[in-house]
Short mmCIF file of C-alpha atoms in Angstrom, two decimals:
data_model
loop_
_atom_site.label_atom_id
_atom_site.label_comp_id
_atom_site.label_asym_id
_atom_site.label_seq_id
_atom_site.Cartn_x
_atom_site.Cartn_y
_atom_site.Cartn_z
CA MET A 1 0.00 0.00 0.00
CA LYS A 2 1.30 3.46 -0.88
CA TYR A 3 1.02 6.70 1.09
CA ASP A 4 2.50 10.16 0.82
CA ALA A 5 4.05 9.81 4.28
CA ILE A 6 4.36 7.31 7.11
CA VAL A 7 4.63 8.28 10.78
CA VAL A 8 5.95 5.58 13.12
CA GLY A 9 4.71 6.19 16.65
CA ALA A 10 1.35 7.61 17.76
CA GLY A 11 2.58 9.58 20.75
CA LEU A 12 2.35 13.36 20.95
CA SER A 13 5.05 14.14 18.39
CA GLY A 14 3.57 11.55 16.01
CA LEU A 15 0.08 13.03 16.29
CA VAL A 16 1.44 16.52 15.67
CA ALA A 17 3.51 15.45 12.67
CA ALA A 18 0.67 13.45 11.09
CA ALA A 19 -1.80 16.31 11.54
CA GLU A 20 0.60 18.83 9.99
CA ILE A 21 1.20 16.66 6.92
CA ALA A 22 -2.50 15.93 6.46
CA ASP A 23 -3.23 19.66 6.73
CA SER A 24 -1.47 19.98 3.36
CA GLY A 25 -3.83 17.44 1.79
CA LYS A 26 -1.38 14.50 1.80
CA ARG A 27 -2.25 10.92 2.78
CA VAL A 28 -0.56 9.68 5.95
CA ALA A 29 -0.25 6.25 7.57
CA LEU A 30 0.14 6.55 11.35
CA LEU A 31 1.54 3.33 12.83
CA ASP A 32 2.00 2.15 16.40
CA GLN A 33 2.65 -1.22 18.03
CA GLU A 34 0.17 -0.52 20.86
CA PRO A 35 -3.63 -0.69 20.78
CA GLU A 36 -5.66 2.44 20.11
CA ALA A 37 -6.27 2.92 23.84
CA SER A 38 -2.69 4.20 24.15
CA LEU A 39 -3.00 6.93 21.52
CA GLY A 40 -1.01 9.95 22.73
CA GLY A 41 1.66 7.84 24.40
CA GLN A 42 3.52 9.15 27.43
CA ALA A 43 2.16 12.68 27.00
CA TRP A 44 -1.28 11.53 28.15
CA TRP A 45 0.19 10.48 31.51
CA SER A 46 2.10 13.71 32.03
CA PHE A 47 1.45 16.58 34.43
CA GLY A 48 1.12 18.76 31.35
CA GLY A 49 3.92 21.21 32.13
CA LEU A 50 5.13 23.45 29.30
CA PHE A 51 8.13 25.77 29.23
CA LEU A 52 7.08 29.25 28.09
CA VAL A 53 9.07 32.49 28.12
CA ASP A 54 7.63 35.93 28.97
CA SER A 55 4.05 34.66 28.96
CA PRO A 56 0.94 36.57 30.10
CA GLU A 57 0.75 34.16 33.06
CA GLN A 58 4.27 35.11 34.12
CA ARG A 59 3.68 38.82 33.72
CA ARG A 60 0.49 38.71 35.79
CA LEU A 61 2.53 37.20 38.64
CA GLY A 62 5.22 39.86 38.39
CA ILE A 63 7.78 37.54 36.78
CA LYS A 64 10.22 39.34 34.49
CA ASP A 65 11.41 36.88 31.89
CA SER A 66 13.06 37.26 28.50
CA LYS A 67 14.49 35.16 25.71
CA GLU A 68 17.96 36.37 26.71
CA LEU A 69 17.51 35.15 30.29
CA ALA A 70 16.04 31.86 29.07
CA TRP A 71 19.01 31.35 26.72
CA GLN A 72 21.40 32.06 29.59
CA ASP A 73 19.64 29.41 31.66
CA TRP A 74 19.48 26.92 28.78
CA MET A 75 23.18 27.21 28.01
CA GLY A 76 24.12 26.94 31.68
CA SER A 77 22.07 23.75 31.92
CA ALA A 78 22.89 22.17 28.56
CA GLY A 79 26.66 22.47 28.86
CA PHE A 80 27.11 21.73 25.15
CA ASP A 81 30.72 20.51 24.86
CA ARG A 82 30.73 18.08 21.91
CA ALA A 83 31.46 19.98 18.72
CA ASP A 84 30.16 17.22 16.45
CA GLU A 85 27.36 15.58 18.42
CA ASP A 86 26.05 18.90 19.79
CA HIS A 87 26.22 20.79 16.49
CA TRP A 88 22.56 20.37 15.60
CA GLY A 89 21.27 20.13 19.16
CA ARG A 90 22.47 23.63 19.90
CA GLN A 91 20.81 24.99 16.77
CA TRP A 92 17.58 23.24 17.75
CA ALA A 93 17.85 24.83 21.20
CA GLU A 94 18.00 28.31 19.64
CA ALA A 95 15.02 27.53 17.41
CA TYR A 96 13.04 26.06 20.30
CA LEU A 97 13.62 29.11 22.50
CA ASP A 98 12.39 31.33 19.67
CA PHE A 99 9.27 29.15 19.61
CA ALA A 100 8.81 29.14 23.41
CA ALA A 101 9.19 32.92 23.57
CA GLY A 102 7.14 33.44 20.40
CA GLU A 103 4.20 31.64 18.85
CA LYS A 104 4.11 28.51 21.02
CA ARG A 105 1.46 29.84 23.40
CA SER A 106 -0.71 31.49 20.73
CA TRP A 107 -0.50 28.39 18.52
CA LEU A 108 -1.73 26.18 21.36
CA HIS A 109 -4.25 28.76 22.54
CA GLY A 110 -5.77 28.78 19.06
CA MET A 111 -6.45 25.04 19.44
CA GLY A 112 -8.16 25.54 22.79
CA VAL A 113 -5.27 24.86 25.19
CA ARG A 114 -5.48 26.88 28.40
CA PHE A 115 -3.14 27.21 31.38
CA PHE A 116 -3.43 27.12 35.16
CA PRO A 117 -2.78 30.71 36.31
CA VAL A 118 0.06 29.91 38.76
CA VAL A 119 3.38 29.24 37.01
CA GLY A 120 5.57 26.59 38.66
CA TRP A 121 9.25 26.96 39.44
CA ALA A 122 10.98 23.71 38.52
CA GLU A 123 14.73 22.97 38.40
CA ARG A 124 15.74 26.00 40.46
CA GLY A 125 19.45 25.31 40.09
CA GLY A 126 21.18 26.68 43.16
CA TYR A 127 24.43 27.64 41.47
CA LEU A 128 25.69 30.91 39.97
CA ALA A 129 23.78 33.01 37.43
CA GLU A 130 25.33 31.19 34.47
CA GLY A 131 24.88 27.73 35.97
CA HIS A 132 22.10 25.17 35.74
CA GLY A 133 18.50 25.98 36.48
CA ASN A 134 15.56 28.27 35.80
CA SER A 135 16.19 31.80 37.07
CA VAL A 136 12.43 32.37 37.15
CA PRO A 137 9.27 30.21 37.19
CA ARG A 138 8.50 28.93 33.65
CA PHE A 139 6.56 25.69 34.25
CA HIS A 140 3.09 26.36 32.81
CA ILE A 141 0.59 23.62 33.71
CA VAL A 142 -1.97 22.88 31.02
CA TRP A 143 -5.50 23.13 32.36
CA GLY A 144 -6.51 19.50 32.02
CA THR A 145 -2.88 18.22 32.29
CA GLY A 146 -1.56 15.64 29.81
CA PRO A 147 -4.90 14.58 28.28
CA ALA A 148 -5.66 18.21 27.45
CA ILE A 149 -2.40 18.66 25.53
CA VAL A 150 -3.03 15.42 23.59
CA ALA A 151 -6.68 16.26 22.86
CA PRO A 152 -6.35 18.97 20.18
CA PHE A 153 -3.92 16.90 18.15
CA GLU A 154 -5.95 13.72 18.47
CA ARG A 155 -8.96 15.77 17.35
CA ARG A 156 -7.07 16.99 14.28
CA VAL A 157 -5.96 13.44 13.48
CA ARG A 158 -9.53 12.13 13.85
CA GLU A 159 -10.84 14.86 11.56
CA HIS A 160 -8.31 13.93 8.89
CA GLN A 161 -9.08 10.26 9.47
CA ALA A 162 -12.74 10.95 8.71
CA LYS A 163 -11.68 12.63 5.46
CA GLY A 164 -9.50 9.68 4.46
CA LEU A 165 -6.24 11.62 4.77
CA ILE A 166 -4.93 9.72 7.82
CA GLU A 167 -5.13 5.96 8.31
CA LEU A 168 -4.43 4.61 11.79
CA HIS A 169 -2.63 1.27 11.83
CA MET A 170 -2.43 0.22 15.47
CA ARG A 171 -0.73 -3.03 16.51
CA HIS A 172 1.69 -2.55 13.63
CA ARG A 173 5.28 -3.02 14.79
CA VAL A 174 7.83 -1.62 12.36
CA GLU A 175 10.87 -3.88 12.11
CA ARG A 176 12.57 -2.54 9.01
CA LEU A 177 12.95 0.70 7.10
CA VAL A 178 12.88 -0.11 3.39
CA LEU A 179 15.79 1.37 1.45
CA SER A 180 16.01 1.96 -2.29
CA ASN A 181 19.16 3.53 -3.77
CA GLY A 182 20.08 4.92 -0.36
CA ALA A 183 16.66 6.51 0.26
CA VAL A 184 14.01 5.34 2.72
CA THR A 185 10.92 4.42 0.70
CA GLY A 186 8.74 2.62 3.21
CA VAL A 187 8.46 0.33 6.22
CA SER A 188 7.73 -3.30 6.92
CA GLY A 189 7.10 -5.35 10.01
CA SER A 190 4.69 -7.49 12.00
CA ILE A 191 1.01 -7.11 12.72
CA LEU A 192 0.45 -8.01 16.36
CA VAL A 193 -2.66 -9.77 17.59
CA PRO A 194 -5.50 -7.47 18.69
CA SER A 195 -5.23 -6.40 22.32
CA ASP A 196 -7.73 -5.05 24.82
CA ALA A 197 -4.94 -3.80 27.10
CA GLU A 198 -5.91 -0.52 28.70
CA ARG A 199 -3.82 2.63 28.29
CA GLY A 200 -0.29 2.08 29.56
CA GLN A 201 -0.71 -1.62 30.28
CA GLU A 202 1.69 -4.08 28.68
CA SER A 203 0.21 -5.64 25.54
CA SER A 204 0.85 -8.94 23.81
CA ARG A 205 3.74 -9.31 21.35
CA GLU A 206 2.20 -12.31 19.59
CA ILE A 207 2.41 -11.94 15.80
CA ALA A 208 -0.67 -12.34 13.63
CA GLY A 209 0.73 -11.33 10.23
CA GLU A 210 3.02 -9.05 8.26
CA PHE A 211 2.75 -5.69 6.49
CA ALA A 212 4.69 -3.49 4.10
CA TYR A 213 3.82 0.12 3.24
CA GLU A 214 5.45 2.50 0.80
CA ALA A 215 5.96 6.26 1.07
CA PRO A 216 8.59 8.80 -0.03
CA ALA A 217 8.84 10.11 3.55
CA VAL A 218 8.95 8.30 6.90
CA ILE A 219 9.03 10.08 10.29
CA VAL A 220 10.23 8.14 13.34
CA THR A 221 8.43 9.34 16.48
CA SER A 222 8.72 6.20 18.56
CA GLY A 223 10.13 7.62 21.82
CA GLY A 224 13.20 6.70 23.86
CA ILE A 225 14.48 3.86 26.03
CA GLY A 226 13.12 4.65 29.53
CA GLY A 227 11.02 1.50 29.76
CA ASN A 228 13.96 -0.73 28.83
CA HIS A 229 16.14 -0.81 31.95
CA GLU A 230 18.71 -3.05 30.28
CA LEU A 231 19.31 -0.37 27.64
CA VAL A 232 19.30 2.37 30.28
CA ARG A 233 22.05 0.59 32.19
CA GLN A 234 23.94 -0.17 28.99
CA ASN A 235 24.06 3.54 28.13
CA TRP A 236 24.41 4.82 31.70
CA PRO A 237 26.98 7.66 31.85
CA GLU A 238 30.13 7.12 33.89
CA ARG A 239 29.86 10.67 35.24
CA LEU A 240 26.79 9.59 37.23
CA GLY A 241 28.53 6.60 38.82
CA ASP A 242 27.36 3.02 38.57
CA PRO A 243 23.85 2.39 37.24
CA PRO A 244 21.28 1.50 39.90
CA ARG A 245 20.55 -2.15 40.53
CA HIS A 246 16.94 -1.26 41.25
CA MET A 247 14.88 1.54 39.76
CA LEU A 248 11.23 2.17 39.08
CA SER A 249 9.74 2.76 35.63
CA GLY A 250 8.29 6.19 35.03
CA VAL A 251 7.12 5.14 31.56
CA PRO A 252 5.24 2.11 30.17
CA ALA A 253 7.04 -0.98 28.88
CA TYR A 254 6.49 0.00 25.23
CA VAL A 255 9.11 2.77 25.60
CA ASP A 256 11.66 0.14 24.62
CA GLY A 257 14.03 1.88 22.18
CA ARG A 258 13.63 -0.81 19.52
CA MET A 259 12.76 1.66 16.73
CA LEU A 260 15.98 3.54 17.39
CA ALA A 261 17.88 0.36 16.53
CA VAL A 262 15.79 -0.06 13.37
CA ALA A 263 16.61 3.49 12.26
CA GLU A 264 20.28 2.99 13.08
CA GLU A 265 20.35 -0.18 11.01
CA ALA A 266 19.06 1.88 8.07
CA GLY A 267 22.01 4.26 8.44
CA GLY A 268 20.68 6.82 10.91
CA ARG A 269 23.19 8.25 13.35
CA ILE A 270 22.44 8.15 17.09
CA VAL A 271 24.35 10.69 19.20
CA ASN A 272 24.62 11.50 22.90
CA ARG A 273 23.56 8.02 23.98
CA ASP A 274 24.86 8.65 27.50
CA ARG A 275 22.61 11.65 28.13
CA MET A 276 19.47 10.78 29.99
CA TRP A 277 17.03 12.19 32.54
CA HIS A 278 15.93 10.17 35.56
CA TYR A 279 14.24 11.35 38.74
CA THR A 280 15.38 10.66 42.28
CA GLU A 281 12.10 11.38 44.12
CA GLY A 282 10.18 8.26 43.07
CA LEU A 283 7.49 6.35 44.95
CA LYS A 284 6.41 2.81 44.17
CA ASN A 285 2.86 3.18 42.91
CA TRP A 286 0.41 1.44 45.26
CA ASN A 287 -2.04 1.22 42.33
CA PRO A 288 0.22 0.47 39.35
CA VAL A 289 -0.80 0.75 35.71
CA TRP A 290 2.35 -0.87 34.31
CA ALA A 291 4.97 -3.15 35.83
CA ASN A 292 7.30 -1.53 38.39
CA HIS A 293 5.30 1.69 38.06
CA GLY A 294 6.97 4.68 39.71
CA ILE A 295 5.40 8.05 40.52
CA ARG A 296 7.56 11.12 40.95
CA ILE A 297 7.04 13.54 43.82
CA LEU A 298 7.01 17.18 42.73
CA PRO A 299 8.45 18.55 45.97
CA GLY A 300 8.59 22.01 47.45
CA PRO A 301 11.99 23.12 48.81
CA SER A 302 11.58 22.45 52.56
CA SER A 303 12.03 18.67 53.02
CA ILE A 304 15.36 17.54 54.43
CA TRP A 305 17.03 15.18 51.97
CA LEU A 306 19.11 12.35 53.43
CA ASP A 307 21.05 9.51 51.86
CA ALA A 308 20.30 5.90 52.77
CA GLN A 309 22.54 6.16 55.85
CA GLY A 310 20.78 9.25 57.12
CA ASN A 311 23.34 11.88 56.12
CA ARG A 312 21.99 15.18 54.82
CA LEU A 313 22.87 15.83 51.19
CA PRO A 314 25.21 18.77 50.55
CA ALA A 315 24.07 22.02 48.92
CA PRO A 316 22.53 22.57 46.44
CA ASN A 317 20.98 19.10 46.48
CA PHE A 318 17.67 20.38 47.75
CA PRO A 319 14.24 19.16 46.57
CA GLY A 320 13.41 20.60 43.15
CA PHE A 321 16.77 22.22 42.45
CA ASP A 322 19.03 19.97 40.35
CA THR A 323 17.73 16.57 39.27
CA LEU A 324 20.91 15.15 37.75
CA GLY A 325 23.20 16.79 40.31
CA THR A 326 21.28 15.00 43.04
CA LEU A 327 21.30 11.75 41.06
CA GLU A 328 25.09 11.95 40.78
CA ALA A 329 25.46 12.63 44.51
CA LEU A 330 23.21 9.71 45.41
CA ARG A 331 24.92 7.25 43.08
CA LYS A 332 28.18 7.93 44.96
CA THR A 333 26.57 6.62 48.16
CA GLY A 334 26.29 3.09 46.78
CA TYR A 335 22.57 2.85 47.58
CA ASP A 336 19.58 2.95 45.24
CA TYR A 337 17.32 4.92 47.57
CA SER A 338 17.31 8.02 49.76
CA TRP A 339 14.97 9.76 52.23
CA PHE A 340 12.93 12.89 52.70
CA ILE A 341 12.13 13.91 56.27
CA LEU A 342 9.42 16.54 56.64
CA THR A 343 6.50 17.62 58.77
CA GLN A 344 2.75 17.48 58.33
CA LYS A 345 2.72 21.23 57.64
CA MET A 346 5.24 20.72 54.82
CA ILE A 347 3.47 17.82 53.15
CA GLU A 348 0.14 19.65 53.17
CA LYS A 349 1.52 22.48 51.07
CA GLU A 350 4.59 21.17 49.30
CA PHE A 351 3.84 17.66 48.07
CA ALA A 352 2.36 17.12 44.63
CA LEU A 353 2.63 14.04 42.44
CA SER A 354 3.51 14.04 38.78
CA GLY A 355 1.05 12.62 36.29
CA SER A 356 -2.43 13.27 34.99
CA GLU A 357 -3.97 10.45 37.03
CA GLN A 358 -2.45 11.82 40.26
CA ASN A 359 -4.03 15.23 39.79
CA PRO A 360 -7.74 14.60 39.23
CA ASP A 361 -8.64 18.21 40.04
CA LEU A 362 -6.41 19.71 37.36
CA THR A 363 -7.03 16.87 34.90
CA GLY A 364 -10.77 17.11 35.42
CA LYS A 365 -10.67 20.93 35.18
CA SER A 366 -12.47 21.27 38.51
CA ILE A 367 -12.00 24.72 40.02
CA ARG A 368 -13.79 23.59 43.19
CA LYS A 369 -11.40 20.67 43.70
CA VAL A 370 -8.36 22.82 42.95
CA LEU A 371 -9.46 25.33 45.60
CA SER A 372 -9.76 22.47 48.09
CA ARG A 373 -5.96 22.14 48.02
CA VAL A 374 -5.74 25.05 50.47
CA LEU A 375 -7.78 23.14 53.07
CA PRO A 376 -5.98 21.37 55.95
CA GLY A 377 -4.58 17.95 55.19
CA ALA A 378 -2.48 16.49 52.41
CA PRO A 379 -3.98 16.42 48.88
CA ALA A 380 -6.08 13.29 48.37
CA PRO A 381 -3.65 11.50 46.00
CA VAL A 382 -0.76 12.18 48.42
CA GLN A 383 -2.85 10.97 51.36
CA ALA A 384 -3.61 7.79 49.41
CA PHE A 385 0.13 7.11 49.12
CA MET A 386 0.57 7.83 52.83
CA ASP A 387 -2.22 5.39 53.67
CA LYS A 388 -1.60 2.65 51.11
CA GLY A 389 1.92 3.11 49.72
CA GLU A 390 4.92 1.24 51.10
CA ASP A 391 7.37 4.17 51.17
CA PHE A 392 5.93 6.36 53.97
CA VAL A 393 6.67 6.36 57.67
CA VAL A 394 4.54 8.63 59.89
CA ALA A 395 5.39 9.06 63.58
CA ASN A 396 4.76 11.38 66.51
CA THR A 397 8.33 11.16 67.79
CA LEU A 398 11.73 11.08 66.17
CA GLU A 399 12.50 7.78 67.89
CA GLU A 400 9.44 6.17 66.32
CA LEU A 401 10.28 7.68 62.94
CA VAL A 402 13.83 6.28 62.83
CA THR A 403 12.62 2.89 64.03
CA GLY A 404 10.09 2.87 61.20
CA MET A 405 12.69 3.87 58.61
CA ASN A 406 14.98 1.01 59.59
CA LYS A 407 12.08 -1.42 59.69
CA LEU A 408 11.03 -0.38 56.19
CA THR A 409 14.48 -1.14 54.77
CA ALA A 410 15.16 -4.14 57.01
CA SER A 411 18.40 -2.51 58.13
CA SER A 412 19.94 -0.42 60.89
CA LEU A 413 21.53 2.13 58.56
CA VAL A 414 19.79 5.16 60.01
CA ASP A 415 21.09 6.27 63.41
CA LEU A 416 18.77 8.16 65.75
CA GLN A 417 21.44 10.47 67.16
CA THR A 418 22.71 11.36 63.67
CA ILE A 419 19.22 12.35 62.56
CA ARG A 420 18.50 14.22 65.78
CA ARG A 421 21.77 16.17 65.53
CA GLN A 422 21.07 17.27 61.96
CA LEU A 423 17.47 18.29 62.57
CA GLN A 424 18.37 20.18 65.75
CA ALA A 425 21.14 22.01 63.91
CA ARG A 426 18.71 22.92 61.14
CA ASP A 427 16.08 24.09 63.64
CA ARG A 428 18.56 26.37 65.44
CA GLU A 429 19.00 28.23 62.16
CA MET A 430 15.31 29.19 62.26
CA ASP A 431 15.74 31.54 65.25
CA ASN A 432 16.88 34.45 63.08
CA ALA A 433 15.79 36.02 59.81
CA PHE A 434 19.30 35.30 58.55
CA THR A 435 21.12 31.96 58.37
CA LYS A 436 24.12 30.14 56.97
CA ASP A 437 21.95 27.16 55.95
CA LEU A 438 21.51 27.63 52.20
CA GLN A 439 18.36 25.52 52.07
CA ILE A 440 16.65 27.82 54.57
CA THR A 441 17.84 30.82 52.59
CA ALA A 442 16.42 29.22 49.44
CA LEU A 443 12.99 28.44 50.87
CA ARG A 444 12.68 31.92 52.35
CA GLY A 445 13.68 33.35 48.99
CA ALA A 446 11.10 31.17 47.25
CA ARG A 447 8.34 32.77 49.31
CA HIS A 448 9.15 36.12 47.72
CA TYR A 449 7.39 34.65 44.66
CA ILE A 450 3.65 34.93 45.23
CA GLY A 451 2.92 31.59 43.54
CA ASP A 452 5.24 29.76 45.93
CA LYS A 453 4.13 31.66 49.02
CA PHE A 454 0.45 30.88 48.69
CA ILE A 455 0.31 27.38 47.22
CA ARG A 456 3.75 25.77 47.06
CA VAL A 457 6.12 26.58 49.95
CA ALA A 458 5.23 26.06 53.61
CA LYS A 459 5.92 28.83 56.07
CA PRO A 460 9.42 28.15 57.49
CA HIS A 461 9.20 26.39 60.84
CA LYS A 462 11.12 24.15 63.21
CA MET A 463 10.73 20.49 62.38
CA LEU A 464 11.05 19.13 65.93
CA GLU A 465 8.44 21.38 67.51
CA PRO A 466 5.47 19.10 68.37
CA GLY A 467 2.86 21.45 66.94
CA ASN A 468 4.30 21.05 63.44
CA GLY A 469 4.07 17.25 63.39
CA PRO A 470 3.64 14.46 62.98
CA LEU A 471 7.02 13.76 61.43
CA ILE A 472 7.09 11.99 58.07
CA ALA A 473 9.85 10.03 56.35
CA VAL A 474 9.54 9.10 52.68
CA ARG A 475 11.76 6.53 51.00
CA LEU A 476 12.69 7.73 47.51
CA HIS A 477 13.62 5.58 44.53
CA ILE A 478 15.22 6.38 41.19
CA VAL A 479 12.60 6.56 38.42
CA SER A 480 13.64 6.03 34.79
CA ARG A 481 12.20 8.63 32.46
CA LYS A 482 13.69 10.39 29.42
CA THR A 483 16.32 9.84 26.76
CA LEU A 484 18.12 13.11 26.02
CA GLY A 485 20.15 11.80 23.07
CA GLY A 486 18.81 10.23 19.88
CA LEU A 487 18.79 10.32 16.11
CA GLN A 488 20.69 13.35 14.90
CA THR A 489 18.53 15.61 12.74
CA ASP A 490 18.99 18.88 10.91
CA LEU A 491 16.65 21.82 11.43
CA SER A 492 14.07 20.24 9.11
CA GLY A 493 13.97 17.02 11.16
CA ARG A 494 15.83 15.04 8.47
CA VAL A 495 17.82 12.16 9.98
CA LEU A 496 21.53 12.40 9.31
CA GLY A 497 23.79 9.51 8.44
CA LEU A 498 27.30 8.73 9.65
CA THR A 499 28.78 11.17 7.12
CA GLY A 500 26.57 14.01 8.33
CA GLU A 501 24.43 14.02 5.19
CA PRO A 502 20.63 13.58 5.38
CA ILE A 503 19.21 10.15 4.61
CA ALA A 504 16.68 10.81 1.86
CA GLY A 505 13.12 10.22 2.97
CA LEU A 506 13.90 9.69 6.68
CA TYR A 507 12.86 12.13 9.44
CA ALA A 508 12.61 11.94 13.23
CA ALA A 509 10.91 13.91 15.99
CA GLY A 510 10.19 13.79 19.70
CA GLU A 511 12.27 11.76 22.12
CA ALA A 512 13.57 9.56 19.30
CA SER A 513 15.52 12.60 18.07
CA GLY A 514 16.57 13.80 21.52
CA PHE A 515 13.64 16.24 21.15
CA GLY A 516 15.47 17.73 18.19
CA GLY A 517 18.93 17.49 16.66
CA GLY A 518 19.94 14.44 18.66
CA GLY A 519 19.96 16.33 21.95
CA VAL A 520 18.35 19.75 22.28
CA HIS A 521 18.82 19.70 26.07
CA GLY A 522 22.50 18.87 26.21
CA TYR A 523 23.22 17.35 29.61
CA ARG A 524 20.32 18.78 31.63
CA ALA A 525 16.73 19.83 31.08
CA LEU A 526 14.89 22.87 32.43
CA GLU A 527 11.58 20.96 32.74
CA GLY A 528 8.46 21.65 30.71
CA THR A 529 10.67 21.10 27.68
CA PHE A 530 9.85 17.43 27.00
CA LEU A 531 6.24 17.96 25.94
CA GLY A 532 7.30 21.21 24.30
CA GLY A 533 10.11 19.43 22.48
CA CYS A 534 7.63 16.86 21.15
CA LEU A 535 5.32 19.62 19.96
CA PHE A 536 8.03 21.65 18.27
CA SER A 537 9.98 18.80 16.67
CA GLY A 538 6.78 17.05 15.53
CA ARG A 539 5.48 20.25 14.00
CA THR A 540 8.83 21.01 12.35
CA ALA A 541 9.24 17.54 10.83
CA GLY A 542 5.60 17.40 9.72
CA ARG A 543 5.78 20.76 7.99
CA ALA A 544 9.13 19.86 6.40
CA VAL A 545 7.66 16.67 4.95
CA ALA A 546 4.60 18.53 3.69
CA ALA A 547 6.83 21.10 1.99
CA ALA A 548 9.03 18.40 0.45
CA LEU A 549 6.00 16.55 -0.91
CA LYS A 550 4.80 19.67 -2.71
#
């Protein structure tokens, strides 16, 4: 069967690319190995955070942002230092920042996307002005979270499907890119048996038949390797220490990296394999959707972070400041888990959980439920983890807390006197408006931002004062998530070969391309840039294919 274009992968970037091509009147085959229930891929499960620069939401909150400041932050985080492998990634970064500071918001707004009015401050950095981190809040939460960012593109795809311009081929696993005279001219692979697996659940890999489709353009939008822990460990960077023996999965099993190998076999060049993004604040999901399902805590800055032996992490390894810096510090301890210690007052205001399903108020667009977050008590999804999850210890005394921590890990690693000494030392620093404890300085500084003061950062208080309890300890796991490297592409999304020349007919977008160029983020991400990277790279590749087909 012949088409004008084939898109491999029906996640967010694939939906965007297919819709853009069909907008030009061309016929598109959209293929995915999963059942139709998983349309939208990982984006559907996301918290829906998008990186925007100098937005109306920022300005209303008194945030002064600019493209120049955003570029300063991006470069300080990316640390581009590979002349060859970073050549296109850096150019994609410039183009993406133009998009984030320009038409990104109006483009989405025109499709009905709206934003929660309080802008979040993720990846705060904690270094110098030119170092890693966001200088200002830029994390814009889509009203409706992940499903609401998928919805307008699924709607566009469905409209084109009704017109006969897009054909959905679910349960089609691409196993080969067809080459003719050095150009990609189609795909072939296996048709998997029908599956009634619900969204995110692992589906059967039993083969029912074969397929082969032709097209002068193929876009690979199949995602990264986060669900394949063997590949994660194989590509684990030495700079982060040894790979963890145990980690949770922040993505479904179908994020397996197999399509990257197929594209590489056809001549595509994969760069920056050792760049990846994993979280250190993971909880084992008490109600899992996929195997080994991990949920990430989105923490405020007040919790005390301890390694497995109960030693406080050094600055600036504070909650929400530097994801990979903290991961590196924790890998040096030799343990695969760490601890938060906090109070009831902290958890009520500072704990949120990543994911659309963990935020039913925002996902369901319920203003009444959102307003209930200011009421006493932890948010309902957090309380559910406290009540039913295996990683929480709640106690009225420090002695009981430490006993519970050691019981949870079946060890005696955590020493009561060590914990008491550190918490008492921290509490003494609360007696003055000034302090040498940089975490206390940081959380007081955060409350100068109105969004943090009212809904995100608890009023600074002593942790051992009884009125602030009970005390809470949370065991944290590493959660696999994103691939920052990938197929190297030029600014049109064309996949480059080993010689640096484009492979005719082959394009890539989304995580499969390192969100653009084989690594738009460099070493570190500023958050809100994964969904945004899928949107921008999918749109770019789709429009490039449409232009080429004309």
